[in-house]
GROMACS .gro file of N, CA and C in nm:
model
  363
    1GLY      N    1   0.515  -4.044  -0.700
    1GLY     CA    2   0.585  -4.155  -0.641
    1GLY      C    3   0.626  -4.255  -0.747
    2ARG      N    4   0.650  -4.375  -0.702
    2ARG     CA    5   0.697  -4.480  -0.792
    2ARG      C    6   0.583  -4.558  -0.854
    3GLN      N    7   0.461  -4.528  -0.817
    3GLN     CA    8   0.347  -4.600  -0.874
    3GLN      C    9   0.272  -4.509  -0.969
    4PHE      N   10   0.267  -4.548  -1.096
    4PHE     CA   11   0.202  -4.466  -1.196
    4PHE      C   12   0.053  -4.446  -1.164
    5GLY      N   13  -0.009  -4.543  -1.101
    5GLY     CA   14  -0.150  -4.529  -1.061
    5GLY      C   15  -0.173  -4.410  -0.970
    6HIS      N   16  -0.075  -4.379  -0.885
    6HIS     CA   17  -0.087  -4.263  -0.798
    6HIS      C   18  -0.081  -4.133  -0.878
    7THR      N   19   0.000  -4.133  -0.983
    7THR     CA   20   0.007  -4.016  -1.071
    7THR      C   21  -0.128  -3.994  -1.138
    8LEU      N   22  -0.190  -4.102  -1.185
    8LEU     CA   23  -0.322  -4.090  -1.247
    8LEU      C   24  -0.425  -4.040  -1.147
    9ALA      N   25  -0.417  -4.086  -1.023
    9ALA     CA   26  -0.510  -4.039  -0.919
    9ALA      C   27  -0.490  -3.890  -0.893
   10ALA      N   28  -0.365  -3.844  -0.893
   10ALA     CA   29  -0.338  -3.702  -0.873
   10ALA      C   30  -0.394  -3.620  -0.989
   11LEU      N   31  -0.380  -3.669  -1.111
   11LEU     CA   32  -0.437  -3.601  -1.227
   11LEU      C   33  -0.589  -3.596  -1.217
   12HIS      N   34  -0.649  -3.702  -1.166
   12HIS     CA   35  -0.793  -3.706  -1.144
   12HIS      C   36  -0.836  -3.594  -1.047
   13VAL      N   37  -0.763  -3.579  -0.937
   13VAL     CA   38  -0.795  -3.475  -0.839
   13VAL      C   39  -0.785  -3.337  -0.903
   14LEU      N   40  -0.678  -3.314  -0.979
   14LEU     CA   41  -0.663  -3.185  -1.047
   14LEU      C   42  -0.779  -3.159  -1.142
   15THR      N   43  -0.816  -3.260  -1.220
   15THR     CA   44  -0.924  -3.244  -1.318
   15THR      C   45  -1.057  -3.223  -1.250
   16ARG      N   46  -1.084  -3.298  -1.143
   16ARG     CA   47  -1.213  -3.289  -1.075
   16ARG      C   48  -1.230  -3.160  -0.997
   17TYR      N   49  -1.125  -3.115  -0.930
   17TYR     CA   50  -1.139  -3.000  -0.839
   17TYR      C   51  -1.067  -2.873  -0.884
   18GLY      N   52  -0.986  -2.881  -0.987
   18GLY     CA   53  -0.904  -2.766  -1.029
   18GLY      C   54  -0.982  -2.644  -1.071
   19SER      N   55  -1.104  -2.661  -1.120
   19SER     CA   56  -1.183  -2.545  -1.164
   19SER      C   57  -1.261  -2.481  -1.050
   20SER      N   58  -1.277  -2.554  -0.939
   20SER     CA   59  -1.360  -2.500  -0.831
   20SER      C   60  -1.284  -2.475  -0.701
   21LYS      N   61  -1.165  -2.531  -0.688
   21LYS     CA   62  -1.086  -2.516  -0.566
   21LYS      C   63  -0.942  -2.481  -0.602
   22LYS      N   64  -0.869  -2.431  -0.506
   22LYS     CA   65  -0.727  -2.406  -0.526
   22LYS      C   66  -0.652  -2.534  -0.492
   23VAL      N   67  -0.585  -2.591  -0.591
   23VAL     CA   68  -0.517  -2.718  -0.574
   23VAL      C   69  -0.368  -2.700  -0.601
   24LEU      N   70  -0.286  -2.748  -0.508
   24LEU     CA   71  -0.141  -2.743  -0.519
   24LEU      C   72  -0.087  -2.881  -0.485
   25MET      N   73  -0.002  -2.934  -0.570
   25MET     CA   74   0.059  -3.065  -0.546
   25MET      C   75   0.210  -3.049  -0.552
   26VAL      N   76   0.278  -3.121  -0.463
   26VAL     CA   77   0.423  -3.109  -0.451
   26VAL      C   78   0.484  -3.248  -0.441
   27ASP      N   79   0.595  -3.269  -0.513
   27ASP     CA   80   0.676  -3.389  -0.491
   27ASP      C   81   0.821  -3.345  -0.475
   28SER      N   82   0.913  -3.435  -0.480
   28SER     CA   83   1.053  -3.400  -0.454
   28SER      C   84   1.119  -3.325  -0.570
   29VAL      N   85   1.051  -3.314  -0.685
   29VAL     CA   86   1.109  -3.250  -0.802
   29VAL      C   87   1.029  -3.129  -0.848
   30ASP      N   88   0.896  -3.141  -0.848
   30ASP     CA   89   0.809  -3.041  -0.909
   30ASP      C   90   0.699  -2.993  -0.815
   31VAL      N   91   0.640  -2.882  -0.854
   31VAL     CA   92   0.520  -2.832  -0.790
   31VAL      C   93   0.418  -2.809  -0.902
   32VAL      N   94   0.292  -2.843  -0.873
   32VAL     CA   95   0.184  -2.831  -0.971
   32VAL      C   96   0.075  -2.744  -0.910
   33PHE      N   97   0.030  -2.647  -0.987
   33PHE     CA   98  -0.075  -2.555  -0.942
   33PHE      C   99  -0.184  -2.553  -1.046
   34ALA      N  100  -0.308  -2.569  -1.004
   34ALA     CA  101  -0.422  -2.564  -1.095
   34ALA      C  102  -0.494  -2.431  -1.078
   35THR      N  103  -0.527  -2.368  -1.190
   35THR     CA  104  -0.596  -2.239  -1.189
   35THR      C  105  -0.678  -2.221  -1.316
   36ARG      N  106  -0.776  -2.133  -1.311
   36ARG     CA  107  -0.850  -2.090  -1.430
   36ARG      C  108  -0.808  -1.950  -1.470
   37ALA      N  109  -0.743  -1.883  -1.381
   37ALA     CA  110  -0.712  -1.741  -1.395
   37ALA      C  111  -0.580  -1.717  -1.468
   38PRO      N  112  -0.557  -1.593  -1.506
   38PRO     CA  113  -0.424  -1.558  -1.556
   38PRO      C  114  -0.319  -1.586  -1.448
   39PHE      N  115  -0.198  -1.616  -1.491
   39PHE     CA  116  -0.092  -1.654  -1.398
   39PHE      C  117   0.038  -1.588  -1.441
   40GLU      N  118   0.116  -1.544  -1.342
   40GLU     CA  119   0.245  -1.479  -1.368
   40GLU      C  120   0.345  -1.525  -1.264
   41MET      N  121   0.468  -1.548  -1.307
   41MET     CA  122   0.573  -1.585  -1.212
   41MET      C  123   0.710  -1.547  -1.265
   42GLN      N  124   0.805  -1.538  -1.175
   42GLN     CA  125   0.944  -1.511  -1.211
   42GLN      C  126   1.015  -1.645  -1.233
   43MET      N  127   1.094  -1.653  -1.338
   43MET     CA  128   1.169  -1.775  -1.367
   43MET      C  129   1.305  -1.736  -1.422
   44GLN      N  130   1.393  -1.832  -1.428
   44GLN     CA  131   1.522  -1.813  -1.494
   44GLN      C  132   1.509  -1.864  -1.637
   45PRO      N  133   1.561  -1.792  -1.734
   45PRO     CA  134   1.559  -1.843  -1.871
   45PRO      C  135   1.620  -1.984  -1.875
   46GLY      N  136   1.552  -2.073  -1.948
   46GLY     CA  137   1.595  -2.212  -1.957
   46GLY      C  138   1.523  -2.306  -1.862
   47GLU      N  139   1.454  -2.250  -1.760
   47GLU     CA  140   1.380  -2.335  -1.667
   47GLU      C  141   1.259  -2.397  -1.736
   48ARG      N  142   1.229  -2.519  -1.697
   48ARG     CA  143   1.118  -2.596  -1.752
   48ARG      C  144   0.987  -2.551  -1.691
   49LEU      N  145   0.884  -2.544  -1.776
   49LEU     CA  146   0.749  -2.512  -1.731
   49LEU      C  147   0.653  -2.584  -1.824
   50SER      N  148   0.560  -2.657  -1.766
   50SER     CA  149   0.459  -2.726  -1.846
   50SER      C  150   0.322  -2.668  -1.817
   51VAL      N  151   0.238  -2.666  -1.919
   51VAL     CA  152   0.099  -2.620  -1.906
   51VAL      C  153   0.012  -2.736  -1.953
   52TYR      N  154  -0.073  -2.786  -1.863
   52TYR     CA  155  -0.153  -2.904  -1.892
   52TYR      C  156  -0.301  -2.870  -1.874
   53PRO      N  157  -0.381  -2.875  -1.980
   53PRO     CA  158  -0.523  -2.842  -1.968
   53PRO      C  159  -0.599  -2.950  -1.892
   54LEU      N  160  -0.684  -2.908  -1.801
   54LEU     CA  161  -0.766  -3.003  -1.723
   54LEU      C  162  -0.907  -3.012  -1.781
   55GLY      N  163  -0.932  -2.940  -1.885
   55GLY     CA  164  -1.054  -2.939  -1.963
   55GLY      C  165  -1.020  -2.858  -2.086
   56PRO      N  166  -1.115  -2.829  -2.171
   56PRO     CA  167  -1.085  -2.745  -2.287
   56PRO      C  168  -1.051  -2.602  -2.244
   57VAL      N  169  -0.933  -2.556  -2.280
   57VAL     CA  170  -0.887  -2.421  -2.244
   57VAL      C  171  -0.829  -2.354  -2.368
   58GLU      N  172  -0.871  -2.230  -2.390
   58GLU     CA  173  -0.813  -2.150  -2.498
   58GLU      C  174  -0.731  -2.039  -2.433
   59PHE      N  175  -0.613  -2.015  -2.486
   59PHE     CA  176  -0.524  -1.914  -2.429
   59PHE      C  177  -0.522  -1.788  -2.515
   60ALA      N  178  -0.541  -1.674  -2.449
   60ALA     CA  179  -0.539  -1.545  -2.517
   60ALA      C  180  -0.396  -1.500  -2.543
   61SER      N  181  -0.307  -1.525  -2.447
   61SER     CA  182  -0.169  -1.481  -2.462
   61SER      C  183  -0.077  -1.552  -2.365
   62SER      N  184   0.050  -1.540  -2.394
   62SER     CA  185   0.155  -1.581  -2.301
   62SER      C  186   0.277  -1.497  -2.331
   63GLU      N  187   0.361  -1.480  -2.232
   63GLU     CA  188   0.486  -1.406  -2.249
   63GLU      C  189   0.596  -1.483  -2.179
   64GLY      N  190   0.715  -1.478  -2.236
   64GLY     CA  191   0.831  -1.537  -2.172
   64GLY      C  192   0.847  -1.686  -2.191
   65LEU      N  193   0.770  -1.746  -2.281
   65LEU     CA  194   0.779  -1.890  -2.306
   65LEU      C  195   0.841  -1.917  -2.443
   66LYS      N  196   0.919  -2.022  -2.451
   66LYS     CA  197   0.980  -2.062  -2.578
   66LYS      C  198   0.873  -2.094  -2.682
   67PHE      N  199   0.768  -2.163  -2.640
   67PHE     CA  200   0.658  -2.198  -2.729
   67PHE      C  201   0.534  -2.122  -2.682
   68PRO      N  202   0.499  -2.011  -2.749
   68PRO     CA  203   0.386  -1.927  -2.707
   68PRO      C  204   0.254  -2.003  -2.707
   69LEU      N  205   0.163  -1.959  -2.621
   69LEU     CA  206   0.033  -2.025  -2.606
   69LEU      C  207  -0.080  -1.950  -2.674
   70GLN      N  208  -0.059  -1.823  -2.714
   70GLN     CA  209  -0.170  -1.743  -2.765
   70GLN      C  210  -0.237  -1.812  -2.885
   71GLY      N  211  -0.370  -1.813  -2.873
   71GLY     CA  212  -0.452  -1.871  -2.979
   71GLY      C  213  -0.464  -2.023  -2.974
   72LEU      N  214  -0.396  -2.087  -2.881
   72LEU     CA  215  -0.403  -2.233  -2.873
   72LEU      C  216  -0.527  -2.278  -2.797
   73HIS      N  217  -0.590  -2.380  -2.848
   73HIS     CA  218  -0.701  -2.448  -2.782
   73HIS      C  219  -0.643  -2.580  -2.731
   74MET      N  220  -0.625  -2.591  -2.599
   74MET     CA  221  -0.567  -2.712  -2.542
   74MET      C  222  -0.676  -2.796  -2.478
   75GLU      N  223  -0.655  -2.927  -2.485
   75GLU     CA  224  -0.748  -3.023  -2.425
   75GLU      C  225  -0.676  -3.157  -2.414
   76GLN      N  226  -0.698  -3.228  -2.301
   76GLN     CA  227  -0.639  -3.360  -2.285
   76GLN      C  228  -0.678  -3.449  -2.404
   77GLY      N  229  -0.582  -3.523  -2.454
   77GLY     CA  230  -0.607  -3.611  -2.567
   77GLY      C  231  -0.601  -3.541  -2.701
   78ARG      N  232  -0.584  -3.409  -2.700
   78ARG     CA  233  -0.579  -3.331  -2.824
   78ARG      C  234  -0.450  -3.250  -2.835
   79LEU      N  235  -0.429  -3.160  -2.739
   79LEU     CA  236  -0.310  -3.075  -2.740
   79LEU      C  237  -0.278  -3.036  -2.597
   80ILE      N  238  -0.152  -3.058  -2.556
   80ILE     CA  239  -0.106  -3.019  -2.423
   80ILE      C  240   0.024  -2.941  -2.439
   81GLY      N  241   0.071  -2.883  -2.331
   81GLY     CA  242   0.191  -2.799  -2.339
   81GLY      C  243   0.300  -2.840  -2.243
   82THR      N  244   0.341  -2.965  -2.246
   82THR     CA  245   0.446  -3.010  -2.156
   82THR      C  246   0.583  -2.973  -2.209
   83SER      N  247   0.676  -2.958  -2.117
   83SER     CA  248   0.817  -2.932  -2.147
   83SER      C  249   0.841  -2.805  -2.226
   84ASN      N  250   0.764  -2.699  -2.195
   84ASN     CA  251   0.794  -2.567  -2.247
   84ASN      C  252   0.908  -2.513  -2.161
   85GLU      N  253   0.958  -2.396  -2.191
   85GLU     CA  254   1.061  -2.340  -2.105
   85GLU      C  255   1.058  -2.188  -2.109
   86ALA      N  256   1.107  -2.130  -2.000
   86ALA     CA  257   1.114  -1.985  -1.989
   86ALA      C  258   1.226  -1.932  -2.078
   87VAL      N  259   1.199  -1.820  -2.146
   87VAL     CA  260   1.302  -1.751  -2.224
   87VAL      C  261   1.324  -1.610  -2.170
   88ALA      N  262   1.253  -1.577  -2.063
   88ALA     CA  263   1.264  -1.446  -1.999
   88ALA      C  264   1.250  -1.465  -1.848
   89HIS      N  265   1.276  -1.360  -1.773
   89HIS     CA  266   1.266  -1.368  -1.627
   89HIS      C  267   1.122  -1.363  -1.577
   90LYS      N  268   1.031  -1.316  -1.661
   90LYS     CA  269   0.889  -1.312  -1.624
   90LYS      C  270   0.812  -1.396  -1.724
   91VAL      N  271   0.731  -1.487  -1.670
   91VAL     CA  272   0.644  -1.570  -1.753
   91VAL      C  273   0.500  -1.537  -1.715
   92SER      N  274   0.417  -1.515  -1.816
   92SER     CA  275   0.276  -1.492  -1.788
   92SER      C  276   0.192  -1.575  -1.885
   93ILE      N  277   0.078  -1.620  -1.834
   93ILE     CA  278  -0.015  -1.704  -1.910
   93ILE      C  279  -0.154  -1.647  -1.888
   94THR      N  280  -0.226  -1.621  -1.997
   94THR     CA  281  -0.360  -1.564  -1.986
   94THR      C  282  -0.458  -1.644  -2.071
   95PRO      N  283  -0.554  -1.711  -2.006
   95PRO     CA  284  -0.659  -1.777  -2.085
   95PRO      C  285  -0.756  -1.672  -2.139
   96VAL      N  286  -0.837  -1.710  -2.236
   96VAL     CA  287  -0.935  -1.616  -2.291
   96VAL      C  288  -1.032  -1.572  -2.182
   97HIS      N  289  -1.086  -1.453  -2.200
   97HIS     CA  290  -1.186  -1.400  -2.107
   97HIS      C  291  -1.305  -1.496  -2.101
   98GLY      N  292  -1.352  -1.525  -1.981
   98GLY     CA  293  -1.465  -1.614  -1.963
   98GLY      C  294  -1.429  -1.760  -1.953
   99ASN      N  295  -1.299  -1.791  -1.953
   99ASN     CA  296  -1.256  -1.929  -1.940
   99ASN      C  297  -1.310  -1.991  -1.811
  100THR      N  298  -1.366  -2.111  -1.819
  100THR     CA  299  -1.421  -2.177  -1.700
  100THR      C  300  -1.346  -2.305  -1.664
  101GLN      N  301  -1.253  -2.347  -1.746
  101GLN     CA  302  -1.180  -2.471  -1.721
  101GLN      C  303  -1.041  -2.441  -1.665
  102ALA      N  304  -0.995  -2.529  -1.578
  102ALA     CA  305  -0.864  -2.511  -1.517
  102ALA      C  306  -0.753  -2.567  -1.605
  103TYR      N  307  -0.635  -2.518  -1.580
  103TYR     CA  308  -0.515  -2.572  -1.642
  103TYR      C  309  -0.411  -2.585  -1.531
  104ALA      N  310  -0.324  -2.683  -1.544
  104ALA     CA  311  -0.219  -2.706  -1.445
  104ALA      C  312  -0.089  -2.647  -1.496
  105ILE      N  313  -0.015  -2.586  -1.405
  105ILE     CA  314   0.118  -2.534  -1.434
  105ILE      C  315   0.215  -2.618  -1.353
  106VAL      N  316   0.313  -2.674  -1.420
  106VAL     CA  317   0.413  -2.759  -1.355
  106VAL      C  318   0.548  -2.691  -1.368
  107ALA      N  319   0.614  -2.670  -1.254
  107ALA     CA  320   0.744  -2.603  -1.253
  107ALA      C  321   0.834  -2.670  -1.149
  108PRO      N  322   0.963  -2.642  -1.155
  108PRO     CA  323   1.054  -2.698  -1.055
  108PRO      C  324   1.013  -2.659  -0.913
  109LEU      N  325   1.045  -2.744  -0.819
  109LEU     CA  326   1.010  -2.726  -0.678
  109LEU      C  327   1.060  -2.593  -0.621
  110THR      N  328   1.163  -2.536  -0.678
  110THR     CA  329   1.215  -2.408  -0.630
  110THR      C  330   1.111  -2.296  -0.639
  111HIS      N  331   1.002  -2.318  -0.712
  111HIS     CA  332   0.898  -2.216  -0.728
  111HIS      C  333   0.779  -2.237  -0.634
  112LEU      N  334   0.795  -2.324  -0.535
  112LEU     CA  335   0.686  -2.351  -0.441
  112LEU      C  336   0.632  -2.224  -0.377
  113GLY      N  337   0.718  -2.136  -0.333
  113GLY     CA  338   0.673  -2.013  -0.267
  113GLY      C  339   0.585  -1.927  -0.357
  114GLU      N  340   0.621  -1.917  -0.484
  114GLU     CA  341   0.540  -1.838  -0.578
  114GLU      C  342   0.403  -1.902  -0.600
  115PHE      N  343   0.399  -2.034  -0.603
  115PHE     CA  344   0.272  -2.103  -0.622
  115PHE      C  345   0.183  -2.085  -0.498
  116ILE      N  346   0.243  -2.092  -0.380
  116ILE     CA  347   0.166  -2.069  -0.257
  116ILE      C  348   0.112  -1.927  -0.256
  117ALA      N  349   0.192  -1.830  -0.296
  117ALA     CA  350   0.147  -1.690  -0.301
  117ALA      C  351   0.033  -1.677  -0.402
  118ALA      N  352   0.041  -1.745  -0.515
  118ALA     CA  353  -0.065  -1.739  -0.615
  118ALA      C  354  -0.196  -1.796  -0.562
  119MET      N  355  -0.187  -1.892  -0.473
  119MET     CA  356  -0.309  -1.950  -0.414
  119MET      C  357  -0.383  -1.849  -0.330
  120GLY      N  358  -0.309  -1.756  -0.270
  120GLY     CA  359  -0.369  -1.655  -0.185
  120GLY      C  360  -0.430  -1.540  -0.264
  121ALA      N  361  -0.392  -1.530  -0.390
  121ALA     CA  362  -0.441  -1.418  -0.473
  121ALA      C  363  -0.584  -1.440  -0.516
   0.00000   0.00000   0.00000
């Protein structure tokens, strides 16, 4: 919304519950999905996608992103992955085996259906 405090509260919810519950947030522009698991979706090359760590997360691999994630250790206040973009029709993100911390994926609202399907997986 128009109040930055509400954005901070939403980030708090993602950080607090993202590792233990399936959390999906939607506004008029974007959809945000929190997960600890590997994630895959279809995108159009050039579409924006952000990856935001909700705790310390190390990524084993990624495919279809302009800025690859493999080998990156992300953590709030240290390294985040906002404003990445798809360079292929399939984007995949895989954290290292045994990862226990969630990361948020932010994509255009047109991907709401894929995020809802991912929640059921």
